[in-house]
Coordinates of C-alpha atoms in Angstrom, one line a residue:
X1 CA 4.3 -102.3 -20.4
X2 CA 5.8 -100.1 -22.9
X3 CA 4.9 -96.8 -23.8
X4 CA 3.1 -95.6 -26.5
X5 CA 5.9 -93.7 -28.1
X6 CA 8.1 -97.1 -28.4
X7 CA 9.6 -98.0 -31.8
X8 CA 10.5 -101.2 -32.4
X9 CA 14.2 -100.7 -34.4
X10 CA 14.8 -97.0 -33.2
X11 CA 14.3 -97.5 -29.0
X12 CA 16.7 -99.5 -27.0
X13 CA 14.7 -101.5 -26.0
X14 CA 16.3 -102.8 -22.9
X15 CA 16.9 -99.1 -21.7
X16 CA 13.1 -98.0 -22.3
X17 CA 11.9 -100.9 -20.0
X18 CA 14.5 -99.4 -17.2
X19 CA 12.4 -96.1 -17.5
X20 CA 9.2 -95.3 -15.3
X21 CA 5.9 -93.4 -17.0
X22 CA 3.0 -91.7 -15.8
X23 CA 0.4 -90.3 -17.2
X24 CA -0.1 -86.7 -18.6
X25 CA -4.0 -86.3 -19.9
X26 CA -3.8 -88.9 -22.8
X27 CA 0.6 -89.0 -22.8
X28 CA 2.5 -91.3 -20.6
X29 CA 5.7 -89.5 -20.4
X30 CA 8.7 -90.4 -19.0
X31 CA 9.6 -89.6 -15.5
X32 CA 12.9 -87.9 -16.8
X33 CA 12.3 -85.1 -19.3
X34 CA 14.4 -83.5 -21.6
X35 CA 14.7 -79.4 -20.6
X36 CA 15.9 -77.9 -23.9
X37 CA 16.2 -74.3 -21.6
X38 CA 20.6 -74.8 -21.6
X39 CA 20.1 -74.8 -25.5
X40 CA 19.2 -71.0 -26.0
X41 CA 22.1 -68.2 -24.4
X42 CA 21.3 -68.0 -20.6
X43 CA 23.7 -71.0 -19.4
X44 CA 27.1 -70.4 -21.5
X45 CA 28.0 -72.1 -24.8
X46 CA 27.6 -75.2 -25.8
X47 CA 28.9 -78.0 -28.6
X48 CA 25.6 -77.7 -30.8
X49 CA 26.4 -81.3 -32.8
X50 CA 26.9 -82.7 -29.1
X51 CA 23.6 -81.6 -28.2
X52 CA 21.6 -82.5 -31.2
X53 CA 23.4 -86.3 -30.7
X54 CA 22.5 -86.4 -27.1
X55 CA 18.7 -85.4 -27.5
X56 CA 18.9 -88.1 -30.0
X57 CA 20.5 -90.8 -27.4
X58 CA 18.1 -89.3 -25.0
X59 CA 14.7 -90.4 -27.0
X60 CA 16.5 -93.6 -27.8
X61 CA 17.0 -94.5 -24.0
X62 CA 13.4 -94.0 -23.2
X63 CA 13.0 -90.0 -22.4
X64 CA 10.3 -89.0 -24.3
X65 CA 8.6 -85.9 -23.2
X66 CA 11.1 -82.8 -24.7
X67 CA 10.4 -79.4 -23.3
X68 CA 11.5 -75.9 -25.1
X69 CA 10.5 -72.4 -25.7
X70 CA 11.4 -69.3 -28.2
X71 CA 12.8 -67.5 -25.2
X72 CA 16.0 -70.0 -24.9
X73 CA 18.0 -68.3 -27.6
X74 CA 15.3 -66.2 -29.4
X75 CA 14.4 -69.8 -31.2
X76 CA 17.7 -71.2 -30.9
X77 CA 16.6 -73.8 -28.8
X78 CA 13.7 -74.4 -30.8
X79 CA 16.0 -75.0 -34.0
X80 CA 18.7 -77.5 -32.7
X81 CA 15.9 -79.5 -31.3
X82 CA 14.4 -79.4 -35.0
X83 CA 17.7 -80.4 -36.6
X84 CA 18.0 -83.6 -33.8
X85 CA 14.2 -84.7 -34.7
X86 CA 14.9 -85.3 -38.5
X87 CA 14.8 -88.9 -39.2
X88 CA 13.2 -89.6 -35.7
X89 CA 9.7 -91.1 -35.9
X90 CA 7.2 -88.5 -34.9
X91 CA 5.4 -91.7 -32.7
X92 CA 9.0 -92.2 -30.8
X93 CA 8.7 -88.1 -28.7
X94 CA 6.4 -85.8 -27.2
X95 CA 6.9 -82.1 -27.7
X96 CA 6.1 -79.1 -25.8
X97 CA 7.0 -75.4 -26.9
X98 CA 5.8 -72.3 -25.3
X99 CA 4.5 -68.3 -25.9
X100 CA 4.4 -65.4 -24.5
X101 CA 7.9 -64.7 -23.6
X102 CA 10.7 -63.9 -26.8
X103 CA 13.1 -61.4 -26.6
X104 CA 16.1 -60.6 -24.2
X105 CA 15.2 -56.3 -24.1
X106 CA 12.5 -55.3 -21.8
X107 CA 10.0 -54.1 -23.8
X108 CA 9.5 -56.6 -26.4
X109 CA 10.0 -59.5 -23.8
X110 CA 6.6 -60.5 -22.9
X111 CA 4.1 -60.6 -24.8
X112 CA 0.5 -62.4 -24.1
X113 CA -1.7 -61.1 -26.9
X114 CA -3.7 -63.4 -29.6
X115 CA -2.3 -62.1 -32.6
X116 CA 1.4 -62.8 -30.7
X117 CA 0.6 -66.0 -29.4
X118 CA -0.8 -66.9 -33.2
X119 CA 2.4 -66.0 -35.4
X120 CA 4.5 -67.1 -32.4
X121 CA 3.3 -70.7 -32.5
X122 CA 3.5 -70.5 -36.0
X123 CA 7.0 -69.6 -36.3
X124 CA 7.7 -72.5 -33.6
X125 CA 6.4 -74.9 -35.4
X126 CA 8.5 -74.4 -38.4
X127 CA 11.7 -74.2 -36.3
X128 CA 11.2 -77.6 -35.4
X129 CA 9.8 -78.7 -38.7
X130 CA 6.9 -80.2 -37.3
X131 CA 3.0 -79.9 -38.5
X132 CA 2.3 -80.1 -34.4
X133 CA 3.2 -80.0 -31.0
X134 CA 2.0 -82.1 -28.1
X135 CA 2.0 -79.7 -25.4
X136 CA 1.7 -75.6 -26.2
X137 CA 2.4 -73.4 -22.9
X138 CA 1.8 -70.0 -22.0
X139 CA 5.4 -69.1 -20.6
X140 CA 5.9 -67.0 -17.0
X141 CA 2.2 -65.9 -16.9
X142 CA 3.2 -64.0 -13.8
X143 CA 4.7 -61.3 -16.1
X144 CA 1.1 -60.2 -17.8
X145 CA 0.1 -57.0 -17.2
X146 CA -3.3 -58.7 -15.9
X147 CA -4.5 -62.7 -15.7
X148 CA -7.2 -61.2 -17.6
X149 CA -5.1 -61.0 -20.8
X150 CA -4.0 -65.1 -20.0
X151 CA -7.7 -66.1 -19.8
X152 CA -9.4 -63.6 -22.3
X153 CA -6.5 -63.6 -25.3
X154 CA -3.8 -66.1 -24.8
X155 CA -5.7 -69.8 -23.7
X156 CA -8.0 -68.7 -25.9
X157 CA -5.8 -68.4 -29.4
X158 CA -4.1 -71.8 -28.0
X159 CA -7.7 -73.7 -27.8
X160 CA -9.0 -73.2 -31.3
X161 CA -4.8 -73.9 -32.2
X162 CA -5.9 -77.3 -30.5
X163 CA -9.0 -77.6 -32.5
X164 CA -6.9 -76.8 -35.7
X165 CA -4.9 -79.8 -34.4
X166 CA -1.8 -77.8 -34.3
X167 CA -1.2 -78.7 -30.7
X168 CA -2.7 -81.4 -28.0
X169 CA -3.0 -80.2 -24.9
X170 CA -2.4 -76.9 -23.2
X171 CA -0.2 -76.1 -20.0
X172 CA 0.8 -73.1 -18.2
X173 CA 4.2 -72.2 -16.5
X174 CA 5.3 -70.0 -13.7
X175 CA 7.8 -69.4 -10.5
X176 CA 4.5 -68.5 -8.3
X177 CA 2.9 -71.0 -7.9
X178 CA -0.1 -69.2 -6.7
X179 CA -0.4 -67.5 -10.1
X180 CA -0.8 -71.1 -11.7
X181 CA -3.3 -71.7 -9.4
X182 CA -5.8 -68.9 -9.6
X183 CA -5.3 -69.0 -13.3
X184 CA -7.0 -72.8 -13.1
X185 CA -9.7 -71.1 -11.3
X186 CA -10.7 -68.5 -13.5
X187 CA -10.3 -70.2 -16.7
X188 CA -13.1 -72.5 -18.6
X189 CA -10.3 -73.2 -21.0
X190 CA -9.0 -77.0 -20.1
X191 CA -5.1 -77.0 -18.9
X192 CA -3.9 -80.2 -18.7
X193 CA -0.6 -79.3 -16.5
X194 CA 1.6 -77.2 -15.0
X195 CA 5.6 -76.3 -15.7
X196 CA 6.9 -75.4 -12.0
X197 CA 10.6 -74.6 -11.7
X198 CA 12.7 -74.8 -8.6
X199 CA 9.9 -75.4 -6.4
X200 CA 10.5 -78.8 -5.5
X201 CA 14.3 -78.9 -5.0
X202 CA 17.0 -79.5 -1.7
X203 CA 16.6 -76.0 -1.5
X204 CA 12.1 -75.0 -1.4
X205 CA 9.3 -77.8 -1.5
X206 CA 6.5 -74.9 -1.4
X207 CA 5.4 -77.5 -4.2
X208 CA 3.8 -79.7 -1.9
X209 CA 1.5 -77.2 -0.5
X210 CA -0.3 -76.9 -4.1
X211 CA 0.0 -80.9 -5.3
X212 CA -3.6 -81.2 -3.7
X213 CA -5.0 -79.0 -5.9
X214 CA -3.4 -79.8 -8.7
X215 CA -4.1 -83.4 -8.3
X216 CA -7.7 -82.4 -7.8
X217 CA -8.1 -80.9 -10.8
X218 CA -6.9 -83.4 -13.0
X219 CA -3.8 -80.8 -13.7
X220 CA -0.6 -83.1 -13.9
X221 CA 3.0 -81.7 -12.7
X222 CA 6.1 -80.6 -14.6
X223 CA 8.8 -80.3 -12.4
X224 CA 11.4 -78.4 -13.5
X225 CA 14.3 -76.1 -12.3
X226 CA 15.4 -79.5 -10.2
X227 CA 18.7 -78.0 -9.8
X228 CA 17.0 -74.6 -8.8
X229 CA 18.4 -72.5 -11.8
X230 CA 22.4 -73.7 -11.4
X231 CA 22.5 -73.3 -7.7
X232 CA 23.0 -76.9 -6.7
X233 CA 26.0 -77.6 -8.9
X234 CA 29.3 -77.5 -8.6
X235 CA 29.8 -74.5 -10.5
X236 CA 27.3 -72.0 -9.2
X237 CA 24.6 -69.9 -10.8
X238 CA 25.0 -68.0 -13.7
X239 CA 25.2 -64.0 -12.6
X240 CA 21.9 -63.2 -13.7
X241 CA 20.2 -65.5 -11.2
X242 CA 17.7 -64.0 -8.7
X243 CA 18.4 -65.9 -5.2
X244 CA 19.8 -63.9 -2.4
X245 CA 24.1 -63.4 -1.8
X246 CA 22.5 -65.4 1.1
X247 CA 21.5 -68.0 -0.6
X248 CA 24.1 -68.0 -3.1
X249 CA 27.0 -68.2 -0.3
X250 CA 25.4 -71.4 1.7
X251 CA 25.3 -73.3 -2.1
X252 CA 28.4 -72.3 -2.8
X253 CA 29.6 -73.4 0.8
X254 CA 27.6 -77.1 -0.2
X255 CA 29.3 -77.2 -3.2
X256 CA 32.6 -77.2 -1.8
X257 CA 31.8 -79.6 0.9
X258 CA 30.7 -82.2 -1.5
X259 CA 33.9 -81.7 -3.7
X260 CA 35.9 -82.2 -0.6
X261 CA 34.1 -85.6 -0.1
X262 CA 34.3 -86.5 -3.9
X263 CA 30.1 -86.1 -4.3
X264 CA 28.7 -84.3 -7.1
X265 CA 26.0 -81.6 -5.6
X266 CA 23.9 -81.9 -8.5
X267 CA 23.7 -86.0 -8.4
X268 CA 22.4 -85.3 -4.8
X269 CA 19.7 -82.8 -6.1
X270 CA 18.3 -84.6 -8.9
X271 CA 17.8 -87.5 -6.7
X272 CA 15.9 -86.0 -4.3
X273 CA 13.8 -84.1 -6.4
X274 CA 12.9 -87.5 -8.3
X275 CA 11.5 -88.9 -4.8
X276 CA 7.9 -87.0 -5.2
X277 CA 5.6 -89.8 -6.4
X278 CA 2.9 -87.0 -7.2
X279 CA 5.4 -85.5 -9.6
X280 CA 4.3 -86.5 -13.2
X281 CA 7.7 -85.8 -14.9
X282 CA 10.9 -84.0 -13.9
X283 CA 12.4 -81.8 -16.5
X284 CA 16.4 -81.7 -16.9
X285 CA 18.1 -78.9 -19.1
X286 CA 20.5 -81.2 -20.2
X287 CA 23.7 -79.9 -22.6
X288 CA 25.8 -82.5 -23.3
X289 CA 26.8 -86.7 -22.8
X290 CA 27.9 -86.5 -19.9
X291 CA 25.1 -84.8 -18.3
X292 CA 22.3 -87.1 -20.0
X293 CA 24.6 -89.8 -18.2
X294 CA 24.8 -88.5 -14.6
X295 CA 20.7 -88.0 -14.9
X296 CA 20.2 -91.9 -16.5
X297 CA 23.0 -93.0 -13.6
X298 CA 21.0 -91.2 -10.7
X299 CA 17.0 -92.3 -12.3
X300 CA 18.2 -96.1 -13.1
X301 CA 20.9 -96.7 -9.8
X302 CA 20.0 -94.2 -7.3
X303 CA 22.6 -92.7 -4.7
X304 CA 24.6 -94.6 -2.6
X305 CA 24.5 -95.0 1.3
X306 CA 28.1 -92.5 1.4
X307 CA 25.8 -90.0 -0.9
X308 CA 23.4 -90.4 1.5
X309 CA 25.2 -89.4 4.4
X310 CA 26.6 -86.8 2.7
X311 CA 22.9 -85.3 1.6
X312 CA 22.0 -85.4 5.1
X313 CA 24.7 -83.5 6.0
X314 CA 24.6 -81.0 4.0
X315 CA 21.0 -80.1 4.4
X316 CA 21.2 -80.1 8.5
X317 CA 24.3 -78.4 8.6
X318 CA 23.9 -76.3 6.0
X319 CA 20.8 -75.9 3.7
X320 CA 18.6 -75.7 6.9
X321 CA 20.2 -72.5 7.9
X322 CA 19.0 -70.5 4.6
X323 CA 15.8 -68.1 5.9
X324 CA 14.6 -67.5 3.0
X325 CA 14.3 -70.6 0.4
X326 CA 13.1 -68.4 -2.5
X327 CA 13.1 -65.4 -4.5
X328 CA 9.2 -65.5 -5.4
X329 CA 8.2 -61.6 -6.8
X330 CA 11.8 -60.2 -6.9
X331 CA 11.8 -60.8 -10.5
X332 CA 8.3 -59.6 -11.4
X333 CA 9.6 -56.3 -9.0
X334 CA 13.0 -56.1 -10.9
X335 CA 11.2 -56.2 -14.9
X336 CA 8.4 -53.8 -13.6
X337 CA 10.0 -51.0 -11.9
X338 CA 12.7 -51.2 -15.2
X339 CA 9.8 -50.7 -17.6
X340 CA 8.8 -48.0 -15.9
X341 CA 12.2 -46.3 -16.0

């Protein structure tokens, strides 16, 4: 059956039958989702027409679910995503945008307040030159000074921006995933999922522990970070990433090892990560062509048996040996003790 976003003369339709959906609330999204996070400034440069043609292809081929944020690029994101929409029909994509996090300097990074959150949105919206988005998150709510502030100020603003019809549905993002949970708890205000990131990855499936309640709650699953932040790929994290010279070392090490064998790292990973059936979409930051190829290759054909082998391998011999498969609370300790400074 196709989805509700298909449109006769735009879709391929041939591709958009080749791609699995599940349903989010009301949306059935594509299993493969475009992460607009590589768009911004924290993953290197980046041909901007390239990338405005291949979120175009994307939604052509059948991805329909398109994931950004002010915070990649202080709205840079936001704005080549507008430019690659024009001329799209609005029925064809789902969008989802986020507050609460904006600038690169410490002190005007986070913000959580309603009269933020409000002009925020607002200027969102018109960088992608649309009248509303599907999805409106509140972005890293680990970072508030206090949940209270998520449940009393920001869901809030977003709920009557939802009544306005401004945005759909409401989600919530965060590294800990206990944070996501309690904030479910505490909140009367209806969240209809969750944006995890590098939780369900070669490297840490603490995911699985919280899928029950997640699931319970009618909450459906983002899964992003598949790639856990540029650590499975061939050429490393960028230097500002959080994981342990540990942890860093062993990748690397992997890396290597599936060079030698001629196996891309990355292939492995997203593969892997697309094996959850509980997962309700798996978000991508995705650049270029050629990327957007490699992640189509790996959702429509799968790995092969040498892959296989090889992905075994490499997580007995080497992934196994990591003690510590996260950095959960390093980078909340990191911003806090430098505000303090």
């Amino acid at each position: 059956m196709l989805p509700p976003t298909y449109v006769e003369g735009f879709h391929d339709l041939k591709s958009v039958k080749l791609m699995e959906y599940k349903k989010l609330n009301n949306l059935l999204v594509s299993k493969l989702s475009f992460g607009s996070g590589p768009l911004g400034c924290h993953y290197g440069n980046y041909d901007e027409n390239e990338a405005i043609e291949t979120i175009r292809q994307a939604i052509k081929e059948g991805v329909n679910y398109i994931d950004t944020a002010p915070w990649y690029g202080q709205g840079k994101s936001e704005k080549v995503i507008g430019k690659a929409l024009k001329g799209i029909p609005r029925q064809a994509y789902y969008i989802a945008t986020k507050v609460g996090r904006y600038e690169l300097d410490l002190k005007n990074m986070f913000d959580f307040s309603k009269e933020k959150t409000r002009n925020s949105f607002k200027n969102s919206l018109n960088n992608l030159g649309l009248d509303y988005v599907d999805v409106i998150q509140v972005h890293d709510i680990e970072f508030a000074p206090s949940l209270d502030i998520i449940i009393t100020q920001t869901l809030p603003e977003l709920s009557k921006q939802v009544a306005e019809g401004k945005a759909r549905y409401i989600g919530i993002t965060s590294y800990p995933l206990s944070v996501l949970k309690e904030c479910i708890e505490q909140s009367n205000i209806n969240i209809t999922c969750v944006l995890t990131y590098s939780r369900f990855t070669l490297l840490d499936d603490t995911l699985m522990q919280f899928i029950p309640f997640f699931k319970k709650n009618n909450v459906g699953i983002i899964n992003a970070g598949l790639l856990a932040m540029g650590l499975l790929t061939n050429n490393g994290p960028p230097d500002w990433h959080p994981a342990s010279k540990e942890m860093k070392k062993i990748c690397s090490d992997v890396a290597q090892y599936c060079k030698d064998n001629d196996v891309e790292i990355s292939k492995l990973a997203v593969w892997y990560a697309m094996q959850c059936e509980d997962i309700t979409t798996n978000l991508i930051g995705i650049q270029n062509i050629q990327q957007l190829r490699m992640n189509f290759n790996v959702l429509r054909n799968g790995i092969t048996e040498k892959e296989k082998a090889i992905l075994k391998i490499i997580q007995e011999k080497y992934l196994n040996q990591i003690k510590y498969k996260h950095w959960e609370n390093k980078e909340i300790e990191t911003y806090w003790h430098a505000m303090k400074k």
